[in-house]
Amino acid sequence: MIKSGTNFAFSRFSDGELFIMQNKVLVLAKDHYVTGDVKGRNVYTEEEQKEFNPEEHQAYREKLIECFKHCQDNYYKGICTATDAHVGRESFEYQIELHGGDHESLTFSNLLINANYHRFIEEMIPLFVDREIIYVVNKLANTSRLPFDVKKTFEIGSNCMINDYNVTEEIKNYIAENNIENHIILCSAASLSNFIIYECFKNNPNNIFLDIGSCLNPLLELEGWKHTRGYLTHYWLNSGSPFGTQVDVW
């Protein structure tokens, strides 16, 4: 679709978004995590940290579900499958039932990562070189090393789904006021990416929106991926992580 110049949106509902929609506590803190009733220890640097508290943040959960259930031509939603870590068959079925209706707009949340990641880097990124790029990315990122030019950057911080919710409207206004068309808008903003893509694409589907998560973090001088992203360490550090060869099954 990028090669043909077709405008579309790809919004990832990965395990974090799944836990939020299931109304589970989600905490990624400096040295530990909580997902529902599961607790553990890991390293989460500033750009990785987030929190969803069902007692305080229901409005954001409801908005996320609205984004998930929205149907529109060329608006694609990636979901977690039963083969994805921490998911299982029951949660996969939950997503299918929650979505309802036509499932032709559903695909894999891991579409651009794991066993497909090398294709994202080697086949898709070169297509960005001749396109006008807008990037929603963490304020700590250094975009100067990217192999393509970035026309405009919107910066976000930790727990951006809540702390930077207003950025959604900023981007929407920027697109309208500057008559932005046929651009590629890359989003690396956790669940805020879902809000941005939904709000901007539903009324103006004249650009490409790609939720790329942490895919470019090794090129942005960020460090968190070395602790939490096996598919990235597999590709960039030859770590041998099984995530680098993981193939999801619907």
PDB file of C-alpha atoms in Angstrom:
ATOM      1  CA  MET A   1       0.000   0.000   0.000  1.00  0.00           C
ATOM      2  CA  ILE A   2       2.896   2.367   0.678  1.00  0.00           C
ATOM      3  CA  LYS A   3       4.453   1.484  -2.672  1.00  0.00           C
ATOM      4  CA  SER A   4       1.193   2.157  -4.502  1.00  0.00           C
ATOM      5  CA  GLY A   5       0.572   5.444  -2.693  1.00  0.00           C
ATOM      6  CA  THR A   6      -2.596   4.151  -1.038  1.00  0.00           C
ATOM      7  CA  ASN A   7      -3.452   5.971   2.175  1.00  0.00           C
ATOM      8  CA  PHE A   8      -4.344   3.802   5.161  1.00  0.00           C
ATOM      9  CA  ALA A   9      -4.061   3.507   8.938  1.00  0.00           C
ATOM     10  CA  PHE A  10      -2.473   0.723  10.979  1.00  0.00           C
ATOM     11  CA  SER A  11      -3.149   0.887  14.722  1.00  0.00           C
ATOM     12  CA  ARG A  12      -1.590  -1.675  17.086  1.00  0.00           C
ATOM     13  CA  PHE A  13      -3.599  -3.075  19.998  1.00  0.00           C
ATOM     14  CA  SER A  14      -0.764  -4.964  21.623  1.00  0.00           C
ATOM     15  CA  ASP A  15      -0.726  -6.608  25.064  1.00  0.00           C
ATOM     16  CA  GLY A  16      -0.705  -3.259  26.894  1.00  0.00           C
ATOM     17  CA  GLU A  17      -3.800  -2.078  25.042  1.00  0.00           C
ATOM     18  CA  LEU A  18      -5.396  -5.488  25.587  1.00  0.00           C
ATOM     19  CA  PHE A  19      -4.869  -5.258  29.371  1.00  0.00           C
ATOM     20  CA  ILE A  20      -6.355  -1.759  29.427  1.00  0.00           C
ATOM     21  CA  MET A  21      -9.418  -2.824  27.449  1.00  0.00           C
ATOM     22  CA  GLN A  22      -9.801  -5.773  29.867  1.00  0.00           C
ATOM     23  CA  ASN A  23      -9.758  -3.218  32.700  1.00  0.00           C
ATOM     24  CA  LYS A  24      -6.613  -4.629  34.317  1.00  0.00           C
ATOM     25  CA  VAL A  25      -4.076  -2.644  36.291  1.00  0.00           C
ATOM     26  CA  LEU A  26      -1.039  -1.910  34.119  1.00  0.00           C
ATOM     27  CA  VAL A  27       2.177  -0.481  35.563  1.00  0.00           C
ATOM     28  CA  LEU A  28       5.592  -0.303  33.933  1.00  0.00           C
ATOM     29  CA  ALA A  29       7.776   1.422  36.519  1.00  0.00           C
ATOM     30  CA  LYS A  30      11.523   1.937  36.823  1.00  0.00           C
ATOM     31  CA  ASP A  31      12.306  -1.526  38.192  1.00  0.00           C
ATOM     32  CA  HIS A  32       9.075  -3.529  38.180  1.00  0.00           C
ATOM     33  CA  TYR A  33       5.841  -4.231  36.328  1.00  0.00           C
ATOM     34  CA  VAL A  34       2.248  -5.077  37.204  1.00  0.00           C
ATOM     35  CA  THR A  35      -0.229  -6.496  34.688  1.00  0.00           C
ATOM     36  CA  GLY A  36      -3.469  -7.476  36.350  1.00  0.00           C
ATOM     37  CA  ASP A  37      -2.554  -9.912  39.138  1.00  0.00           C
ATOM     38  CA  VAL A  38       0.925 -10.602  37.737  1.00  0.00           C
ATOM     39  CA  LYS A  39       3.909  -8.784  39.236  1.00  0.00           C
ATOM     40  CA  GLY A  40       7.581  -8.979  38.355  1.00  0.00           C
ATOM     41  CA  ARG A  41      10.864  -7.140  38.066  1.00  0.00           C
ATOM     42  CA  ASN A  42      12.452  -5.624  34.975  1.00  0.00           C
ATOM     43  CA  VAL A  43      14.126  -2.405  33.903  1.00  0.00           C
ATOM     44  CA  TYR A  44      11.913   0.265  32.336  1.00  0.00           C
ATOM     45  CA  THR A  45      13.655   3.485  31.354  1.00  0.00           C
ATOM     46  CA  GLU A  46      11.795   6.787  31.217  1.00  0.00           C
ATOM     47  CA  GLU A  47      10.460   6.377  27.671  1.00  0.00           C
ATOM     48  CA  GLU A  48       9.032   2.935  28.553  1.00  0.00           C
ATOM     49  CA  GLN A  49       7.142   3.867  31.721  1.00  0.00           C
ATOM     50  CA  LYS A  50       3.355   3.942  31.887  1.00  0.00           C
ATOM     51  CA  GLU A  51       0.438   3.371  34.240  1.00  0.00           C
ATOM     52  CA  PHE A  52      -3.255   2.538  33.883  1.00  0.00           C
ATOM     53  CA  ASN A  53      -5.380   2.515  37.027  1.00  0.00           C
ATOM     54  CA  PRO A  54      -8.962   1.317  36.374  1.00  0.00           C
ATOM     55  CA  GLU A  55     -10.247   3.422  39.279  1.00  0.00           C
ATOM     56  CA  GLU A  56      -8.812   6.658  37.858  1.00  0.00           C
ATOM     57  CA  HIS A  57      -8.491   6.252  34.103  1.00  0.00           C
ATOM     58  CA  GLN A  58     -11.790   4.820  32.827  1.00  0.00           C
ATOM     59  CA  ALA A  59     -12.277   7.625  30.297  1.00  0.00           C
ATOM     60  CA  TYR A  60      -9.062   6.588  28.537  1.00  0.00           C
ATOM     61  CA  ARG A  61     -10.140   2.936  28.503  1.00  0.00           C
ATOM     62  CA  GLU A  62     -13.482   3.882  26.958  1.00  0.00           C
ATOM     63  CA  LYS A  63     -11.688   5.956  24.316  1.00  0.00           C
ATOM     64  CA  LEU A  64      -9.367   3.065  23.527  1.00  0.00           C
ATOM     65  CA  ILE A  65     -12.326   0.731  23.025  1.00  0.00           C
ATOM     66  CA  GLU A  66     -13.934   3.346  20.772  1.00  0.00           C
ATOM     67  CA  CYS A  67     -10.768   3.375  18.659  1.00  0.00           C
ATOM     68  CA  PHE A  68     -10.744  -0.416  18.570  1.00  0.00           C
ATOM     69  CA  LYS A  69     -14.370  -0.828  17.479  1.00  0.00           C
ATOM     70  CA  HIS A  70     -14.215   1.876  14.807  1.00  0.00           C
ATOM     71  CA  CYS A  71     -14.585   0.525  11.269  1.00  0.00           C
ATOM     72  CA  GLN A  72     -13.595   2.416   8.141  1.00  0.00           C
ATOM     73  CA  ASP A  73     -12.092   1.620   4.758  1.00  0.00           C
ATOM     74  CA  ASN A  74      -8.321   1.148   5.046  1.00  0.00           C
ATOM     75  CA  TYR A  75      -8.383   1.483   8.853  1.00  0.00           C
ATOM     76  CA  TYR A  76      -6.568  -1.614  10.096  1.00  0.00           C
ATOM     77  CA  LYS A  77      -6.259  -2.782  13.684  1.00  0.00           C
ATOM     78  CA  GLY A  78      -3.611  -5.221  14.840  1.00  0.00           C
ATOM     79  CA  ILE A  79      -4.598  -7.506  17.720  1.00  0.00           C
ATOM     80  CA  CYS A  80      -2.810 -10.019  19.942  1.00  0.00           C
ATOM     81  CA  THR A  81      -3.142 -13.663  18.965  1.00  0.00           C
ATOM     82  CA  ALA A  82      -3.136 -16.754  21.162  1.00  0.00           C
ATOM     83  CA  THR A  83       0.501 -17.397  20.251  1.00  0.00           C
ATOM     84  CA  ASP A  84       1.569 -13.989  21.549  1.00  0.00           C
ATOM     85  CA  ALA A  85       3.297 -13.878  24.927  1.00  0.00           C
ATOM     86  CA  HIS A  86       0.998 -13.236  27.952  1.00  0.00           C
ATOM     87  CA  VAL A  87      -2.182 -13.552  25.839  1.00  0.00           C
ATOM     88  CA  GLY A  88      -3.614 -17.024  25.235  1.00  0.00           C
ATOM     89  CA  ARG A  89      -6.750 -18.179  23.445  1.00  0.00           C
ATOM     90  CA  GLU A  90      -9.244 -16.678  25.904  1.00  0.00           C
ATOM     91  CA  SER A  91      -7.889 -13.146  25.472  1.00  0.00           C
ATOM     92  CA  PHE A  92      -7.748 -13.583  21.704  1.00  0.00           C
ATOM     93  CA  GLU A  93     -11.437 -14.509  21.694  1.00  0.00           C
ATOM     94  CA  TYR A  94     -12.158 -11.526  23.968  1.00  0.00           C
ATOM     95  CA  GLN A  95     -10.772  -9.168  21.318  1.00  0.00           C
ATOM     96  CA  ILE A  96     -12.760 -10.812  18.537  1.00  0.00           C
ATOM     97  CA  GLU A  97     -15.991 -10.623  20.533  1.00  0.00           C
ATOM     98  CA  LEU A  98     -15.359  -7.049  21.676  1.00  0.00           C
ATOM     99  CA  HIS A  99     -14.722  -5.920  18.121  1.00  0.00           C
ATOM    100  CA  GLY A 100     -17.823  -7.621  16.694  1.00  0.00           C
ATOM    101  CA  GLY A 101     -19.032  -7.271  13.129  1.00  0.00           C
ATOM    102  CA  ASP A 102     -16.710  -7.547  10.153  1.00  0.00           C
ATOM    103  CA  HIS A 103     -13.210  -8.799  10.927  1.00  0.00           C
ATOM    104  CA  GLU A 104     -11.623  -7.939   7.590  1.00  0.00           C
ATOM    105  CA  SER A 105     -10.011  -4.868   9.147  1.00  0.00           C
ATOM    106  CA  LEU A 106      -8.206  -6.952  11.783  1.00  0.00           C
ATOM    107  CA  THR A 107      -4.617  -8.115  11.475  1.00  0.00           C
ATOM    108  CA  PHE A 108      -1.679  -8.943  13.750  1.00  0.00           C
ATOM    109  CA  SER A 109      -0.444  -6.410  16.323  1.00  0.00           C
ATOM    110  CA  ASN A 110       3.010  -7.914  15.683  1.00  0.00           C
ATOM    111  CA  LEU A 111       2.783  -7.284  11.948  1.00  0.00           C
ATOM    112  CA  LEU A 112       5.971  -5.176  11.814  1.00  0.00           C
ATOM    113  CA  ILE A 113       7.979  -6.891  14.561  1.00  0.00           C
ATOM    114  CA  ASN A 114       9.316 -10.285  15.645  1.00  0.00           C
ATOM    115  CA  ALA A 115       9.944 -12.478  12.558  1.00  0.00           C
ATOM    116  CA  ASN A 116       8.775  -9.633  10.273  1.00  0.00           C
ATOM    117  CA  TYR A 117      11.032  -6.999  11.797  1.00  0.00           C
ATOM    118  CA  HIS A 118      13.903  -7.473   9.362  1.00  0.00           C
ATOM    119  CA  ARG A 119      11.481  -6.780   6.533  1.00  0.00           C
ATOM    120  CA  PHE A 120      10.307  -3.571   8.209  1.00  0.00           C
ATOM    121  CA  ILE A 121      13.903  -2.369   8.460  1.00  0.00           C
ATOM    122  CA  GLU A 122      15.139  -3.590   5.091  1.00  0.00           C
ATOM    123  CA  GLU A 123      12.060  -3.207   2.886  1.00  0.00           C
ATOM    124  CA  MET A 124       9.720  -0.632   4.405  1.00  0.00           C
ATOM    125  CA  ILE A 125      12.060   2.020   5.824  1.00  0.00           C
ATOM    126  CA  PRO A 126      13.683   2.641   2.415  1.00  0.00           C
ATOM    127  CA  LEU A 127      10.212   3.649   1.176  1.00  0.00           C
ATOM    128  CA  PHE A 128      10.177   6.528   3.668  1.00  0.00           C
ATOM    129  CA  VAL A 129      13.135   8.270   2.011  1.00  0.00           C
ATOM    130  CA  ASP A 130      11.076   9.842  -0.761  1.00  0.00           C
ATOM    131  CA  ARG A 131       8.047  10.619   1.419  1.00  0.00           C
ATOM    132  CA  GLU A 132       7.200  13.498   3.752  1.00  0.00           C
ATOM    133  CA  ILE A 133       7.322  12.137   7.283  1.00  0.00           C
ATOM    134  CA  ILE A 134       5.718  13.365  10.494  1.00  0.00           C
ATOM    135  CA  TYR A 135       6.861  11.563  13.637  1.00  0.00           C
ATOM    136  CA  VAL A 136       5.198  11.310  17.057  1.00  0.00           C
ATOM    137  CA  VAL A 137       8.010  10.220  19.349  1.00  0.00           C
ATOM    138  CA  ASN A 138       9.389  10.465  22.866  1.00  0.00           C
ATOM    139  CA  LYS A 139      11.077  13.751  23.812  1.00  0.00           C
ATOM    140  CA  LEU A 140      14.288  11.856  24.674  1.00  0.00           C
ATOM    141  CA  ALA A 141      14.691  10.534  21.130  1.00  0.00           C
ATOM    142  CA  ASN A 142      17.382  11.815  18.782  1.00  0.00           C
ATOM    143  CA  THR A 143      15.925  11.616  15.264  1.00  0.00           C
ATOM    144  CA  SER A 144      19.062  12.909  13.519  1.00  0.00           C
ATOM    145  CA  ARG A 145      20.370   9.383  12.867  1.00  0.00           C
ATOM    146  CA  LEU A 146      17.273   8.158  11.070  1.00  0.00           C
ATOM    147  CA  PRO A 147      17.850   7.126   7.441  1.00  0.00           C
ATOM    148  CA  PHE A 148      15.083   9.472   6.267  1.00  0.00           C
ATOM    149  CA  ASP A 149      14.168  13.103   6.873  1.00  0.00           C
ATOM    150  CA  VAL A 150      11.479  14.070   9.375  1.00  0.00           C
ATOM    151  CA  LYS A 151       9.430  17.100   8.364  1.00  0.00           C
ATOM    152  CA  LYS A 152       7.725  17.631  11.714  1.00  0.00           C
ATOM    153  CA  THR A 153       8.104  16.058  15.151  1.00  0.00           C
ATOM    154  CA  PHE A 154       5.521  15.941  17.928  1.00  0.00           C
ATOM    155  CA  GLU A 155       7.190  15.095  21.236  1.00  0.00           C
ATOM    156  CA  ILE A 156       5.593  13.090  24.034  1.00  0.00           C
ATOM    157  CA  GLY A 157       6.796  11.904  27.459  1.00  0.00           C
ATOM    158  CA  SER A 158       6.215   9.086  29.931  1.00  0.00           C
ATOM    159  CA  ASN A 159       2.695   7.666  30.330  1.00  0.00           C
ATOM    160  CA  CYS A 160       1.736   9.693  27.287  1.00  0.00           C
ATOM    161  CA  MET A 161      -1.717   8.145  26.875  1.00  0.00           C
ATOM    162  CA  ILE A 162      -2.746  10.226  29.898  1.00  0.00           C
ATOM    163  CA  ASN A 163      -0.124  12.954  30.325  1.00  0.00           C
ATOM    164  CA  ASP A 164      -0.007  13.948  26.636  1.00  0.00           C
ATOM    165  CA  TYR A 165      -3.572  13.265  25.550  1.00  0.00           C
ATOM    166  CA  ASN A 166      -3.792  16.847  24.261  1.00  0.00           C
ATOM    167  CA  VAL A 167      -1.199  16.046  21.579  1.00  0.00           C
ATOM    168  CA  THR A 168      -3.950  14.199  19.707  1.00  0.00           C
ATOM    169  CA  GLU A 169      -5.787  17.468  19.102  1.00  0.00           C
ATOM    170  CA  GLU A 170      -2.539  19.290  18.279  1.00  0.00           C
ATOM    171  CA  ILE A 171      -1.756  16.837  15.491  1.00  0.00           C
ATOM    172  CA  LYS A 172      -5.319  16.887  14.206  1.00  0.00           C
ATOM    173  CA  ASN A 173      -5.235  20.695  14.035  1.00  0.00           C
ATOM    174  CA  TYR A 174      -1.801  20.739  12.404  1.00  0.00           C
ATOM    175  CA  ILE A 175      -3.007  18.415   9.644  1.00  0.00           C
ATOM    176  CA  ALA A 176      -6.118  20.521   9.012  1.00  0.00           C
ATOM    177  CA  GLU A 177      -4.450  23.937   9.204  1.00  0.00           C
ATOM    178  CA  ASN A 178      -1.565  22.955   6.926  1.00  0.00           C
ATOM    179  CA  ASN A 179      -3.621  20.911   4.437  1.00  0.00           C
ATOM    180  CA  ILE A 180      -1.440  17.860   5.085  1.00  0.00           C
ATOM    181  CA  GLU A 181      -2.066  15.137   2.509  1.00  0.00           C
ATOM    182  CA  ASN A 182      -0.148  12.085   1.330  1.00  0.00           C
ATOM    183  CA  HIS A 183       2.252  12.241   4.254  1.00  0.00           C
ATOM    184  CA  ILE A 184       3.313   9.312   6.414  1.00  0.00           C
ATOM    185  CA  ILE A 185       2.639   9.881  10.104  1.00  0.00           C
ATOM    186  CA  LEU A 186       4.714   7.524  12.239  1.00  0.00           C
ATOM    187  CA  CYS A 187       3.516   6.996  15.799  1.00  0.00           C
ATOM    188  CA  SER A 188       5.726   5.720  18.624  1.00  0.00           C
ATOM    189  CA  ALA A 189       3.521   6.796  21.503  1.00  0.00           C
ATOM    190  CA  ALA A 190       2.166   3.689  23.246  1.00  0.00           C
ATOM    191  CA  SER A 191      -1.651   3.808  23.554  1.00  0.00           C
ATOM    192  CA  LEU A 192      -1.676   7.471  22.593  1.00  0.00           C
ATOM    193  CA  SER A 193      -0.857   6.256  19.081  1.00  0.00           C
ATOM    194  CA  ASN A 194      -4.265   4.576  18.943  1.00  0.00           C
ATOM    195  CA  PHE A 195      -5.999   7.849  19.851  1.00  0.00           C
ATOM    196  CA  ILE A 196      -4.005   9.879  17.339  1.00  0.00           C
ATOM    197  CA  ILE A 197      -4.560   7.476  14.475  1.00  0.00           C
ATOM    198  CA  TYR A 198      -8.276   7.142  15.163  1.00  0.00           C
ATOM    199  CA  GLU A 199      -9.011  10.856  15.606  1.00  0.00           C
ATOM    200  CA  CYS A 200      -6.910  11.984  12.641  1.00  0.00           C
ATOM    201  CA  PHE A 201      -7.842   9.284  10.139  1.00  0.00           C
ATOM    202  CA  LYS A 202     -11.600   9.035  10.682  1.00  0.00           C
ATOM    203  CA  ASN A 203     -12.341  12.488   9.266  1.00  0.00           C
ATOM    204  CA  ASN A 204      -9.344  12.914   6.967  1.00  0.00           C
ATOM    205  CA  PRO A 205      -8.118   9.615   5.495  1.00  0.00           C
ATOM    206  CA  ASN A 206      -5.695  11.360   3.147  1.00  0.00           C
ATOM    207  CA  ASN A 207      -2.481  10.279   4.851  1.00  0.00           C
ATOM    208  CA  ILE A 208      -0.787   7.092   5.979  1.00  0.00           C
ATOM    209  CA  PHE A 209      -0.718   6.469   9.730  1.00  0.00           C
ATOM    210  CA  LEU A 210       1.638   3.782  11.012  1.00  0.00           C
ATOM    211  CA  ASP A 211       1.794   2.677  14.627  1.00  0.00           C
ATOM    212  CA  ILE A 212       5.409   1.474  14.733  1.00  0.00           C
ATOM    213  CA  GLY A 213       5.855   1.208  18.495  1.00  0.00           C
ATOM    214  CA  SER A 214       9.520   0.810  19.448  1.00  0.00           C
ATOM    215  CA  CYS A 215      10.675  -0.294  15.999  1.00  0.00           C
ATOM    216  CA  LEU A 216      13.060   2.634  15.523  1.00  0.00           C
ATOM    217  CA  ASN A 217      14.295   2.980  19.104  1.00  0.00           C
ATOM    218  CA  PRO A 218      17.773   1.550  18.395  1.00  0.00           C
ATOM    219  CA  LEU A 219      18.284   4.430  15.934  1.00  0.00           C
ATOM    220  CA  LEU A 220      17.009   7.079  18.350  1.00  0.00           C
ATOM    221  CA  GLU A 221      19.686   6.752  21.065  1.00  0.00           C
ATOM    222  CA  LEU A 222      17.134   5.311  23.501  1.00  0.00           C
ATOM    223  CA  GLU A 223      18.191   2.515  25.870  1.00  0.00           C
ATOM    224  CA  GLY A 224      15.010   0.905  27.197  1.00  0.00           C
ATOM    225  CA  TRP A 225      14.648  -1.530  24.293  1.00  0.00           C
ATOM    226  CA  LYS A 226      17.780  -3.382  25.405  1.00  0.00           C
ATOM    227  CA  HIS A 227      15.899  -4.583  28.499  1.00  0.00           C
ATOM    228  CA  THR A 228      12.382  -5.192  27.182  1.00  0.00           C
ATOM    229  CA  ARG A 229      12.321  -5.774  23.409  1.00  0.00           C
ATOM    230  CA  GLY A 230      13.612  -9.206  22.423  1.00  0.00           C
ATOM    231  CA  TYR A 231      12.884  -8.720  18.742  1.00  0.00           C
ATOM    232  CA  LEU A 232      15.127  -5.625  18.753  1.00  0.00           C
ATOM    233  CA  THR A 233      18.000  -7.245  20.635  1.00  0.00           C
ATOM    234  CA  HIS A 234      17.751 -10.219  18.263  1.00  0.00           C
ATOM    235  CA  TYR A 235      18.211  -7.982  15.209  1.00  0.00           C
ATOM    236  CA  TRP A 236      20.568  -5.288  16.495  1.00  0.00           C
ATOM    237  CA  LEU A 237      22.574  -7.150  19.151  1.00  0.00           C
ATOM    238  CA  ASN A 238      22.414 -10.767  17.899  1.00  0.00           C
ATOM    239  CA  SER A 239      21.024 -11.771  21.290  1.00  0.00           C
ATOM    240  CA  GLY A 240      19.351 -14.925  20.030  1.00  0.00           C
ATOM    241  CA  SER A 241      16.036 -13.909  21.605  1.00  0.00           C
ATOM    242  CA  PRO A 242      13.225 -16.215  20.403  1.00  0.00           C
ATOM    243  CA  PHE A 243      11.079 -13.138  19.729  1.00  0.00           C
ATOM    244  CA  GLY A 244      13.268 -12.420  16.698  1.00  0.00           C
ATOM    245  CA  THR A 245      11.903 -15.510  14.974  1.00  0.00           C
ATOM    246  CA  GLN A 246       8.408 -15.655  16.497  1.00  0.00           C
ATOM    247  CA  VAL A 247       5.627 -16.223  13.950  1.00  0.00           C
ATOM    248  CA  ASP A 248       2.082 -15.587  15.122  1.00  0.00           C
ATOM    249  CA  VAL A 249      -0.809 -17.827  14.121  1.00  0.00           C
ATOM    250  CA  TRP A 250      -4.374 -16.567  13.813  1.00  0.00           C
TER     251      TRP A 250
END
